[in-house]
Tab-separated table of C-alpha atoms in Angstrom:
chain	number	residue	atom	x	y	z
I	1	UNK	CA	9.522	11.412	29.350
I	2	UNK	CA	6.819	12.942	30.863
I	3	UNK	CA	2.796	11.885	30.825
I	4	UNK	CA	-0.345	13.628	30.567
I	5	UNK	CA	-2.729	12.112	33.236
I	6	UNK	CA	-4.016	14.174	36.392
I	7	UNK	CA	-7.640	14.930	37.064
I	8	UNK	CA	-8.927	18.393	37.247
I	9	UNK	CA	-10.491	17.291	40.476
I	10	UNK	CA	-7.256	16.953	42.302
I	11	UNK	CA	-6.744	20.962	41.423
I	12	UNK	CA	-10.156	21.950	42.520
I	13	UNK	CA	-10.169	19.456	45.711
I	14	UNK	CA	-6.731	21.062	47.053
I	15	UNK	CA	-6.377	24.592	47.486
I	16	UNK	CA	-5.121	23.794	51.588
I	17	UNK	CA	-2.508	21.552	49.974
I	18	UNK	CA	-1.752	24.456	47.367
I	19	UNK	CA	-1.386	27.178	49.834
I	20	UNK	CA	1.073	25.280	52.138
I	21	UNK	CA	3.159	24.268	48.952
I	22	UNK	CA	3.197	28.269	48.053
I	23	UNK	CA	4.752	29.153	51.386
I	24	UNK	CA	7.182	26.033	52.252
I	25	UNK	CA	10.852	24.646	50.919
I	26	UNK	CA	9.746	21.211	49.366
I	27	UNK	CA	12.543	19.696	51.825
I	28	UNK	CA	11.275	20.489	55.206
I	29	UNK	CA	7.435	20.157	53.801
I	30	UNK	CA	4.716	19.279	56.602
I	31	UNK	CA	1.405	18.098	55.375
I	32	UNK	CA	0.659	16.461	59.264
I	33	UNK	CA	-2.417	19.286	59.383
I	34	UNK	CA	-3.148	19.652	56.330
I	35	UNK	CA	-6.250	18.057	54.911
I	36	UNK	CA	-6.577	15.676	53.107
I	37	UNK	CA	-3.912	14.502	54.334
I	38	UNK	CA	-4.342	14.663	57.916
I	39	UNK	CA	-7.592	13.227	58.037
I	40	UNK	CA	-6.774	10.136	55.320
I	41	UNK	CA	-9.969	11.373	53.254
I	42	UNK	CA	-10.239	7.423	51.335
I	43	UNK	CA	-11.691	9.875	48.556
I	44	UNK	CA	-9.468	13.108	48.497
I	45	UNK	CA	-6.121	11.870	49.609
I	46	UNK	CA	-5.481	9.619	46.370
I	47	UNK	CA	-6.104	13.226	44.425
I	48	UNK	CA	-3.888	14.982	46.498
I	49	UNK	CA	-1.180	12.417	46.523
I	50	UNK	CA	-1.743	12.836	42.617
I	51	UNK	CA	-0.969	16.323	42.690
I	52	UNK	CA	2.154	16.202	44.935
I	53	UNK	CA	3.071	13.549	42.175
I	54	UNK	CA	3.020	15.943	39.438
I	55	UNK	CA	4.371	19.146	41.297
I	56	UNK	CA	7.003	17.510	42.352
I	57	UNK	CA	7.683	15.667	39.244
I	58	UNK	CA	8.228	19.018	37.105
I	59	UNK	CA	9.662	21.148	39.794
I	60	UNK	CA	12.864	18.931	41.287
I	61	UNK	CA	15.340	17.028	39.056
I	62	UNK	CA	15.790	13.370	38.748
I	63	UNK	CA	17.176	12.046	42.160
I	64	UNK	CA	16.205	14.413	44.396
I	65	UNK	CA	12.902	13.386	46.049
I	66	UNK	CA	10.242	14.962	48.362
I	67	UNK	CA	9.557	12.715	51.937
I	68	UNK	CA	6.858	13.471	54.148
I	69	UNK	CA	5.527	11.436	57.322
I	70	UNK	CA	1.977	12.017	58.600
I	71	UNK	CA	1.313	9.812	61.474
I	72	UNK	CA	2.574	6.299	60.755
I	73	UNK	CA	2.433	6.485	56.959
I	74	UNK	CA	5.221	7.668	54.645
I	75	UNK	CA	4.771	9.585	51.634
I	76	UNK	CA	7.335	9.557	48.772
I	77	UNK	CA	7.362	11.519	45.570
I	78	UNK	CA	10.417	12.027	43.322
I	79	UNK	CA	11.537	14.740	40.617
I	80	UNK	CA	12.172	14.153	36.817
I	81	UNK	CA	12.144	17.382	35.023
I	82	UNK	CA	14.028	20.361	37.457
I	83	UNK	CA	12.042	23.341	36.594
I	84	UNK	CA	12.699	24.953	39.944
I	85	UNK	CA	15.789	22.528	41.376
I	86	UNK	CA	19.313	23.834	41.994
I	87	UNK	CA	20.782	26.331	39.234
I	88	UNK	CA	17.653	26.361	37.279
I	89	UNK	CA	16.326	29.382	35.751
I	90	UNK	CA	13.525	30.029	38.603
I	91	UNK	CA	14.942	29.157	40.949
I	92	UNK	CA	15.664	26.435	43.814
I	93	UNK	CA	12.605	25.021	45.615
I	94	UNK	CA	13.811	22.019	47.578
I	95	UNK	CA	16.248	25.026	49.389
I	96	UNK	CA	14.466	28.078	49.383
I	97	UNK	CA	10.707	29.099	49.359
I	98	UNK	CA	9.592	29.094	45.859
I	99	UNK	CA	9.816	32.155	43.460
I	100	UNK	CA	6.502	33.882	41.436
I	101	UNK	CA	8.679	32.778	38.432
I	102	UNK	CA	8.542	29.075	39.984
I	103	UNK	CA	5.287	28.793	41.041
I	104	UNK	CA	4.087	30.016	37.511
I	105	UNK	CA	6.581	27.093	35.807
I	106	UNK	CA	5.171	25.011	37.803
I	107	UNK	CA	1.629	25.622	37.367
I	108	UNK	CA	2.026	25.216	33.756
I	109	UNK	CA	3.749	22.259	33.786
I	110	UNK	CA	0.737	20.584	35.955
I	111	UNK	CA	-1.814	22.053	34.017
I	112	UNK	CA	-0.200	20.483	30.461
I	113	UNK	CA	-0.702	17.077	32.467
I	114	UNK	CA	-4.552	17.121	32.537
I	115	UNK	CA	-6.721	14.507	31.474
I	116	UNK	CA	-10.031	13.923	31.818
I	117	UNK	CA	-10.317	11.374	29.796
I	118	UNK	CA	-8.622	8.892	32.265
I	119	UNK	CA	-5.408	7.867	29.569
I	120	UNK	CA	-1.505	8.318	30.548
I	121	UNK	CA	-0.390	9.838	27.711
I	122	UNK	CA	3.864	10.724	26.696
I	123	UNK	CA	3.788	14.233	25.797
I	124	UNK	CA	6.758	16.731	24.831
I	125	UNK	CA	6.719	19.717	27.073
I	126	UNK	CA	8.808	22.744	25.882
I	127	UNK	CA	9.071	26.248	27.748
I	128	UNK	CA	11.215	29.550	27.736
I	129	UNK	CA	15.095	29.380	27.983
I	130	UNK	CA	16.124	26.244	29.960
I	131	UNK	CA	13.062	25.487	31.859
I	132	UNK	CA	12.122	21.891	29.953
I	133	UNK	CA	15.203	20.277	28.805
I	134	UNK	CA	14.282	18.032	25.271
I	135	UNK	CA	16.105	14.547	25.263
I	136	UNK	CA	18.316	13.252	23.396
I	137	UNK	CA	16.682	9.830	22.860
I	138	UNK	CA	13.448	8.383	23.609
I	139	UNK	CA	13.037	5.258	25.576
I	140	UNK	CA	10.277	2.831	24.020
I	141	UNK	CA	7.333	3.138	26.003
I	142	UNK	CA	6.635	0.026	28.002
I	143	UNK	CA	3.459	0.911	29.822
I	144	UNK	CA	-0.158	1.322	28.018
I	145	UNK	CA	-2.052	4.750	28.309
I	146	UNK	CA	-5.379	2.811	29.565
I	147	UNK	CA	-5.335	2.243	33.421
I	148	UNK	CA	-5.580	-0.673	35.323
I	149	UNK	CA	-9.044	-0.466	36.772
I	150	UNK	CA	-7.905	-1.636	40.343
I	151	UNK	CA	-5.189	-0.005	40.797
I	152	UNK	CA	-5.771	3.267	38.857
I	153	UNK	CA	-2.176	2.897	37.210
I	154	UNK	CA	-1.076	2.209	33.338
I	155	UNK	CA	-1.009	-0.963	32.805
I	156	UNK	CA	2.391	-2.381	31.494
I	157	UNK	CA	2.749	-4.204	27.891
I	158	UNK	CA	2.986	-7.838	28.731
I	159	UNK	CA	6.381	-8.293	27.071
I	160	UNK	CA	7.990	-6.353	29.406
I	161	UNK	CA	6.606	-8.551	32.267
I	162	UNK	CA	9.192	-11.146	33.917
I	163	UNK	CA	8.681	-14.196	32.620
I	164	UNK	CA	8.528	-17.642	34.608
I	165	UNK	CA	10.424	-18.602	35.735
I	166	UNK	CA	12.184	-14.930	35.573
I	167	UNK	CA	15.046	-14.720	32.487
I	168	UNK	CA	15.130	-13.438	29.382
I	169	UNK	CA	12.542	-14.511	26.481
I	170	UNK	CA	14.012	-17.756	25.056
I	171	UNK	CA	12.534	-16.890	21.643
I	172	UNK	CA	12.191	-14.111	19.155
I	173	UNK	CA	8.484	-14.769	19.668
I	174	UNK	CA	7.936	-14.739	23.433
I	175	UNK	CA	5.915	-12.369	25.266
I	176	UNK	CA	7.499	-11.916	28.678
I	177	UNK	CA	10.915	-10.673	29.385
I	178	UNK	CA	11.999	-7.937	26.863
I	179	UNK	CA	14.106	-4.927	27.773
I	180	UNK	CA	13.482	-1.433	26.396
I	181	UNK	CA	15.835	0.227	24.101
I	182	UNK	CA	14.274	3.552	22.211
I	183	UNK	CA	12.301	5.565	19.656
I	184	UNK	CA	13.632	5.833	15.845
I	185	UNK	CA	12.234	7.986	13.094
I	186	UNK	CA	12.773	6.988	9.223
I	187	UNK	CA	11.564	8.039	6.427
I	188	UNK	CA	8.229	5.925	4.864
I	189	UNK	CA	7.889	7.910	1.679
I	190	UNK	CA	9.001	10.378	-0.403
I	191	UNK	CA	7.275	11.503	-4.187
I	192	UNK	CA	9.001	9.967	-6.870
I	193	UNK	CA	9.845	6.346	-4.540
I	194	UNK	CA	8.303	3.433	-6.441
I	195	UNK	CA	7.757	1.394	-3.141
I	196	UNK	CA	7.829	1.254	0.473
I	197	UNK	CA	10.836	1.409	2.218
I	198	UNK	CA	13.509	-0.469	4.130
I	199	UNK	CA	15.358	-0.282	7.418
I	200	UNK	CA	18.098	-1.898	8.548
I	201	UNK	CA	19.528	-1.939	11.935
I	202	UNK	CA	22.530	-3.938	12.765
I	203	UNK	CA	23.240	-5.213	16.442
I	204	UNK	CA	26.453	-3.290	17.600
I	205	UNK	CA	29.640	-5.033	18.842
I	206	UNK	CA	29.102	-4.886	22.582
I	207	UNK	CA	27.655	-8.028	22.633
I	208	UNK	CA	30.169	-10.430	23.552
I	209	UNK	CA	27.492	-13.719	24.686
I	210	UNK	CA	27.243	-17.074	22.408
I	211	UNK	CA	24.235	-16.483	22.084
I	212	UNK	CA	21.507	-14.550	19.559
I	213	UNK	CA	19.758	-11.537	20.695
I	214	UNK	CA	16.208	-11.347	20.151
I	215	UNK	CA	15.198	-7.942	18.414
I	216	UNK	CA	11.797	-7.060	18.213
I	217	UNK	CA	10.553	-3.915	16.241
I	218	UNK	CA	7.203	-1.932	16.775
I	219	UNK	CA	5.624	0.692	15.189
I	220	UNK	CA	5.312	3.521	16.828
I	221	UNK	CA	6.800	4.603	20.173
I	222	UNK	CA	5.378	1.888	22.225
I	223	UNK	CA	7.190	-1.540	22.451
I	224	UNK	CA	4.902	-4.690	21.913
I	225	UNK	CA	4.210	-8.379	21.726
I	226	UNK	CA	4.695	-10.508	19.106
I	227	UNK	CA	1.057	-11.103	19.161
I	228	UNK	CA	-1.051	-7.966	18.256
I	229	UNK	CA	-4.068	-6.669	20.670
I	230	UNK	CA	-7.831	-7.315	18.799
I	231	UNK	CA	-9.542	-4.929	16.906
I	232	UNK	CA	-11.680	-3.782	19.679
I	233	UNK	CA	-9.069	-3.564	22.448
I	234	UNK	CA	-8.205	0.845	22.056
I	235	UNK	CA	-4.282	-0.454	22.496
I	236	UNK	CA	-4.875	-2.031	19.413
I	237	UNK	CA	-4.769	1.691	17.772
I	238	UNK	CA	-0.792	2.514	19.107
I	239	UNK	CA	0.623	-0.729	20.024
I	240	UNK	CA	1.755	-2.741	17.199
I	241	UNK	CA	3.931	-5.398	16.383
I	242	UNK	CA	6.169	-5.232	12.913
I	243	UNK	CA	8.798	-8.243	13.167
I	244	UNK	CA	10.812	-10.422	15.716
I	245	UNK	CA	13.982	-11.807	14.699
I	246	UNK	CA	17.060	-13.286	16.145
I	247	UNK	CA	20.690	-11.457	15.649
I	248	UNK	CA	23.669	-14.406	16.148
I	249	UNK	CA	26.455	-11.797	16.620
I	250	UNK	CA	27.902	-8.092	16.172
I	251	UNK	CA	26.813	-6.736	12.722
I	252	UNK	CA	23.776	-9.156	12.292
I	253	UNK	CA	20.507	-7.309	10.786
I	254	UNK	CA	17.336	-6.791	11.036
I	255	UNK	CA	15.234	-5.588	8.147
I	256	UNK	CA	11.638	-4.208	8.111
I	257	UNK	CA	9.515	-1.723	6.520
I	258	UNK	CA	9.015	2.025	7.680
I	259	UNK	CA	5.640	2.424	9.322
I	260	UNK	CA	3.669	5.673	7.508
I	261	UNK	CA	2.678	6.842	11.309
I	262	UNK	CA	4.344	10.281	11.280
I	263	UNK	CA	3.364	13.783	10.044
I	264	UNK	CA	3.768	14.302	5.988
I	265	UNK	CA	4.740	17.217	4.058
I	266	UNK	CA	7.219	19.182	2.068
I	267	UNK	CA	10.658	18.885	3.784
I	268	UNK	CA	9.721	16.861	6.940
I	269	UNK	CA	13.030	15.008	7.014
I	270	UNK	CA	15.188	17.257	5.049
I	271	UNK	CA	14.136	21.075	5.464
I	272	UNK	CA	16.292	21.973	2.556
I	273	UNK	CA	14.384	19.404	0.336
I	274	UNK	CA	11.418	20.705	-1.620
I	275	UNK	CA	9.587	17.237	-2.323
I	276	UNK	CA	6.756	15.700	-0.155
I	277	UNK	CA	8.045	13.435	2.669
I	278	UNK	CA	6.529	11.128	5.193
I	279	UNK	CA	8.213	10.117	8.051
I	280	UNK	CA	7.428	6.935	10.350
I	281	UNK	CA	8.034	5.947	14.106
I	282	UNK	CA	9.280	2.801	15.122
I	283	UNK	CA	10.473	1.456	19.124
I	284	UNK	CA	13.037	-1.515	19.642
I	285	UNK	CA	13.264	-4.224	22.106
I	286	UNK	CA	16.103	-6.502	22.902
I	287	UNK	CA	16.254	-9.782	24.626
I	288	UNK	CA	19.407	-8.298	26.432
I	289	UNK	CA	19.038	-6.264	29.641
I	290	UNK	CA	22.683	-4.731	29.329
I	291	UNK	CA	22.111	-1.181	27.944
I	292	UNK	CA	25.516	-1.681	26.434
I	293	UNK	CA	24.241	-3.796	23.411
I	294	UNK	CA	21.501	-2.296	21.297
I	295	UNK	CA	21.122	-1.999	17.349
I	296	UNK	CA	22.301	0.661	14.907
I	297	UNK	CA	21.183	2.045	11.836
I	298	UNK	CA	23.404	0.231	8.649
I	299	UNK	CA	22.672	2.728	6.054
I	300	UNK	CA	23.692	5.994	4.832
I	301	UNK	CA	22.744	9.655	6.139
I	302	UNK	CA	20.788	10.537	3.370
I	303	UNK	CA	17.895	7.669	3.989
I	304	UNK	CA	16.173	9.550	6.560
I	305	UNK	CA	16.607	7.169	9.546
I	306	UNK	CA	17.236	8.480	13.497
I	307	UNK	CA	17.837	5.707	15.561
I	308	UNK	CA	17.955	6.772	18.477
I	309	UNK	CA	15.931	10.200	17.509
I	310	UNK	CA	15.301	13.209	19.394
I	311	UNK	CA	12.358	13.983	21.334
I	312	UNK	CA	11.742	16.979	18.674
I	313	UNK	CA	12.339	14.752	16.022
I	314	UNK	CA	9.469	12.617	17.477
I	315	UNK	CA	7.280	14.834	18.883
I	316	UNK	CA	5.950	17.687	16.077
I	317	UNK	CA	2.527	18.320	16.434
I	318	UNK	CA	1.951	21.794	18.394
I	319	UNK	CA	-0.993	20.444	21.044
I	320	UNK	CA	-1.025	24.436	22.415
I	321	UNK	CA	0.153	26.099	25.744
I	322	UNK	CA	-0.564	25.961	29.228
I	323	UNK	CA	-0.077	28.853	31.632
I	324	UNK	CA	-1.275	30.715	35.238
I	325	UNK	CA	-1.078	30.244	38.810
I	326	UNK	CA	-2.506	27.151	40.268
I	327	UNK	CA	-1.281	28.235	44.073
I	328	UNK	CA	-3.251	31.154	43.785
I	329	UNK	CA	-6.592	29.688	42.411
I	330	UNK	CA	-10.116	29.171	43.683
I	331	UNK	CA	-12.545	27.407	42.124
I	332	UNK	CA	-15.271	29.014	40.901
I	333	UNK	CA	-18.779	29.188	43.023
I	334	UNK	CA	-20.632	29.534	39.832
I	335	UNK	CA	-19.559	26.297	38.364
I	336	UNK	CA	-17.837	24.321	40.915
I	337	UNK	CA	-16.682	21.563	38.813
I	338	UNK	CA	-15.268	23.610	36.151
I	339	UNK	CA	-11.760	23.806	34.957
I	340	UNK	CA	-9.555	26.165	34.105
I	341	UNK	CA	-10.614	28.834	37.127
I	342	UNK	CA	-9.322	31.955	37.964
I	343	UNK	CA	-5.692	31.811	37.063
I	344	UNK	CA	-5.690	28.776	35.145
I	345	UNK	CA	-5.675	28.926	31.284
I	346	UNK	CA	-5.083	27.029	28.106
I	347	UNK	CA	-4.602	28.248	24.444
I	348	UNK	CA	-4.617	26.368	21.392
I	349	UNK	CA	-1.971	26.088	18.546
I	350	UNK	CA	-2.466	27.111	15.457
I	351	UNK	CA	-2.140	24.013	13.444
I	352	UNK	CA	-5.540	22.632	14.945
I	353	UNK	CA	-8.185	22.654	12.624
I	354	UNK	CA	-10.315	22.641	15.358
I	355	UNK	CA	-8.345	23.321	18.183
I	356	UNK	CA	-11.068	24.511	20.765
I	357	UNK	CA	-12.545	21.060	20.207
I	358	UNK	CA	-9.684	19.420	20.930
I	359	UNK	CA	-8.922	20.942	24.522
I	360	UNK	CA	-12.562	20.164	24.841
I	361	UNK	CA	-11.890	16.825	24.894
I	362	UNK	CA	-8.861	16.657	26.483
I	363	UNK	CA	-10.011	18.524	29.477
I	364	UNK	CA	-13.216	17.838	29.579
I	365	UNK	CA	-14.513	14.836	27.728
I	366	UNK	CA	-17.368	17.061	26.459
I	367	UNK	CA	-17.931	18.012	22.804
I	368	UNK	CA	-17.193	21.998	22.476
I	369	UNK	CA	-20.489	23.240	22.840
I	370	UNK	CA	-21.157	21.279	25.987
I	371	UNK	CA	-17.627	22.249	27.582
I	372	UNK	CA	-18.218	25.876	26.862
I	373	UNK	CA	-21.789	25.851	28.730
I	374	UNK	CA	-20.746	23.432	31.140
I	375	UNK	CA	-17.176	23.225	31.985
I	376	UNK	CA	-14.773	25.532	31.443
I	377	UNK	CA	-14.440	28.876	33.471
I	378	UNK	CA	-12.185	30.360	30.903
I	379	UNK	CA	-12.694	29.197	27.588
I	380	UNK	CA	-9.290	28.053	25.770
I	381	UNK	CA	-8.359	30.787	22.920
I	382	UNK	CA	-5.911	30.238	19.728
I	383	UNK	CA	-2.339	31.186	21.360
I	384	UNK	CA	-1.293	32.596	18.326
I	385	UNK	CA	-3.045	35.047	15.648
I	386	UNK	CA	-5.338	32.643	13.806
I	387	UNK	CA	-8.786	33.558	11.677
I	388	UNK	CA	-9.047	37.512	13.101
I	389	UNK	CA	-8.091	36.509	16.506
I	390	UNK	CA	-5.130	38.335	18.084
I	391	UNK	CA	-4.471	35.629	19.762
I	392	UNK	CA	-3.351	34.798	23.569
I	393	UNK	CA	0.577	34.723	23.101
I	394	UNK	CA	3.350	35.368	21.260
I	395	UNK	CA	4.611	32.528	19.041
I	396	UNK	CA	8.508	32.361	19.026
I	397	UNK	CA	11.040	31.201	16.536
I	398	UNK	CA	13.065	28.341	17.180
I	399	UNK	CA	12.285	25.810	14.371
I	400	UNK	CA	11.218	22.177	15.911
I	401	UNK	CA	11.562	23.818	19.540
I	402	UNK	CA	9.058	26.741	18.538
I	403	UNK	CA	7.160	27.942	21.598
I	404	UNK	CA	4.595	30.217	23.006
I	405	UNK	CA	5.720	32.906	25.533
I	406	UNK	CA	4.897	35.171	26.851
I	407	UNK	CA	0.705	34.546	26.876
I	408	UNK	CA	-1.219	37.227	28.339
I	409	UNK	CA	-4.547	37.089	30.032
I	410	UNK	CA	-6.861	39.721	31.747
I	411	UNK	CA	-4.103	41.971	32.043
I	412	UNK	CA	-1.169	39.360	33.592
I	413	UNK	CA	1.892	38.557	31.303
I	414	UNK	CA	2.846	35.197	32.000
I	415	UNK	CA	6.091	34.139	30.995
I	416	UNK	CA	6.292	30.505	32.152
I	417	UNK	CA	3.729	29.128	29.373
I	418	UNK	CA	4.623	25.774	29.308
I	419	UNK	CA	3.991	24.092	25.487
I	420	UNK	CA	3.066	20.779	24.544
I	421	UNK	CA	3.446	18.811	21.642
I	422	UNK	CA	2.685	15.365	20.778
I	423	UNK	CA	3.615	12.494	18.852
I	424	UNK	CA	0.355	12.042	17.382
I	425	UNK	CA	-2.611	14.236	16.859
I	426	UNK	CA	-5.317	12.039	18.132
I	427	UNK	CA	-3.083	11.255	21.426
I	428	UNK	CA	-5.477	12.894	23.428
I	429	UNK	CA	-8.702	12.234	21.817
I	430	UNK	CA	-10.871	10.112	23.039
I	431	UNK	CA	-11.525	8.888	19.072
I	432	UNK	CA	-8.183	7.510	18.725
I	433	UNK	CA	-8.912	7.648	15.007
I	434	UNK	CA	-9.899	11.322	15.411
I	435	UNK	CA	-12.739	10.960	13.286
I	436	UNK	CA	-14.803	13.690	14.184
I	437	UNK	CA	-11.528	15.935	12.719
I	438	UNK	CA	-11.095	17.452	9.404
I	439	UNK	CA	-7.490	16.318	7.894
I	440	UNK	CA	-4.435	17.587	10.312
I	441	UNK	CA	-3.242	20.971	9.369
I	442	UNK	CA	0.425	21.045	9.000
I	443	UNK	CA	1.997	24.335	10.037
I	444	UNK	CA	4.835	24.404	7.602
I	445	UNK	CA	6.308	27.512	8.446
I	446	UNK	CA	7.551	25.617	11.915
I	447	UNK	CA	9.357	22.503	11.165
């Protein structure tokens, strides 16, 4: 899955690295004169290795990968998502130089990745015909979104750490050692239940070991320890532990409770039913490293539960859309540290109560106002009519994979937007309890 977590300074710091990217196939690339690369800036070359990271990340698919010497180091960045990779729909940028249609993909997908507020965030980014493939399951997340303040990278969940000596946890309860399995959705509520209710997954038969697996269940779509983070540790808000158990064989169970962390409404789980629903997120862990043995849901259809879910299924809040030309951008003399500069724009969705203060945040780390005055060249709009605004692009049908496209600004159509969505509306606040919000606003008309 992708993450949210680039700097706005590694856009404004690179426009040499940019332009060579603009007129070069990605596998013959020569950064050897380009700065900062070819003078090893210790400030500017972590942003532009940064960059290349994400670029490459959304343009090339998974196993194809980007080398490039300068001097006697090695650079190395691989691809994940294929918006411009062989027999896409812009496109083929490892061969060939890159297309206007790639080079606008790609500049939204980058721009959908900025953070300023220093988190690594798992986002859901959706765009016109088959640019953004959505998955079919969701791994459990095994790294936190804070970084480690040495090495500038998320830090990873202790549990998923080797133990020592290295093997698998010996205990339900251990810490060290776990393997990732993925992302479920069930159903926490609906009006007319008299309590909470119950899930029950059952290990599957490919485990053919003496043994017990050790299950472990958290809420959310982060895995976890068996030991919860304090109060005043920020993982403490996502990362969460809800039971450890031990299954002795094919068909065992585990039971626990549906976490209320999803969206509620009419007809969240079932679109045809007309009573208010909440659904809930939960992540699974295994003591097993063979991907062959993992749990399954032991109930019936009509109980709500998705195990593994889809990435639509798990990722419903409309963040906005992202869209322009990065390649083709200069920063702006007037306010040199601004973001969001000449062809660079953001819009935001229509189920934000206060959407401009959102993208404030999330690309600024300024309250509205502030950003406004003191940080954004062009101010985000609503992409979509909203309150007597037209509205910066056209919202399209497509129930859970509803996106915005084509967005049009100053007079350019651009019909890359890339759209984000995201598991949970305060992912990219920096009040994980987004306090300073009114109540969510639930766009019912999308589901």
């Amino acid at each position: 899955m992708p993450k949210n977590g680039i700097s706005a300074e590694a856009l404004r710091a690179n426009s040499e690295l940019l332009e060579r990217l603009r007129t070069s196939k990605l596998n013959s690339l020569k950064l050897d004169d380009v700065k900062p690369f070819s003078t090893q800036d210790p400030t500017l070359e972590p942003l532009a290795v940064q960059l290349m990271h994400y670029i490459v990340s959304f343009a090339l698919n998974e196993g194809q990968k980007v080398s490039v010497r300068v001097g006697n180091k090695r650079y190395e960045w691989n691809g994940q998502i294929g918006a411009c990779a062989r027999g896409g729909p812009v496109g083929d940028w490892f061969n060939q130089l890159p297309s206007p249609e790639c080079l606008q993909a790609v500049s939204a997908g980058v721009l959908a990745r900025v953070n300023a507020l220093n988190k690594v965030v798992v986002l859901s980014m959706r765009g016109p015909g088959d640019l953004v493939a959505l998955h079919d399951k969701v791994p459990a997340e095994t790294m936190s979104r804070e970084r480690n303040t040495s090495t500038g990278q998320a830090t990873t969940i202790e549990s998923f750490a080797a133990c020592n000596p290295v093997g698998r946890p010996n205990q339900a309860t251990s810490d060290c050692g776990w393997s990732a399995r993925y992302v479920g959705q069930c159903l926490a509520q609906r009006s007319g239940d008299t309590g909470p209710r119950t899930v029950r997954l059952k290990l599957n038969s490919a485990h053919p070991r003496s043994f017990p697996v050790f299950v472990r269940v958290c809420a959310g779509i982060h895995g976890c320890n068996h030991v919860d983070y304090g109060a005043a540790d920020p993982r403490s808000r996502y990362i969460k532990h809800i039971k450890s158990d031990a299954l002795d064989g094919p068909g065992d169970t585990v039971d626990f409770t549906c976490p209320a962390n999803g969206p509620a409404g009419v007809g969240i789980v079932d679109e045809a039913n007309s009573t208010f629903e909440q659904v809930g997120y939960f992540s699974v862990m295994l003591s097993e490293p063979n991907f062959s043995v993992d749990v399954k849901f032991a109930g019936s259809n009509g109980d709500g539960v998705r195990y593994p879910a889809k990435e639509a299924e798990l990722f419903r809040y409309r963040e906005g859309a992202f869209y322009g030309n990065i390649f083709d951008s200069v920063p702006n003399d007037a306010r040199p540290d601004g973001v969001l500069f000449d062809k660079q724009y953001a819009c935001y969705g229509e189920d934000w109560d206060q959407g401009a203060a959102n993208l404030a945040d999330r690309l600024c780390a300024l309250p509205a106002s502030d950003a406004a005055a003191q940080c954004f060249v062009h101010e985000p709009k609503p992409c979509s009519p909203f309150n007597g605004n037209p509205g910066a692009c056209i919202r399209s049908a497509g129930g859970r994979r509803s996106i915005y496209t084509p967005c049009d600004e100053t007079g350019a159509n651009w019909k890359y937007p890339v759209t984000v969505y995201l598991n949970h509306p305060c992912d990219l606040r920096s009040d994980s309890e987004c306090s300073s919000f009114k109540r969510w606003l639930i766009d019912r008309s999308l589901r």
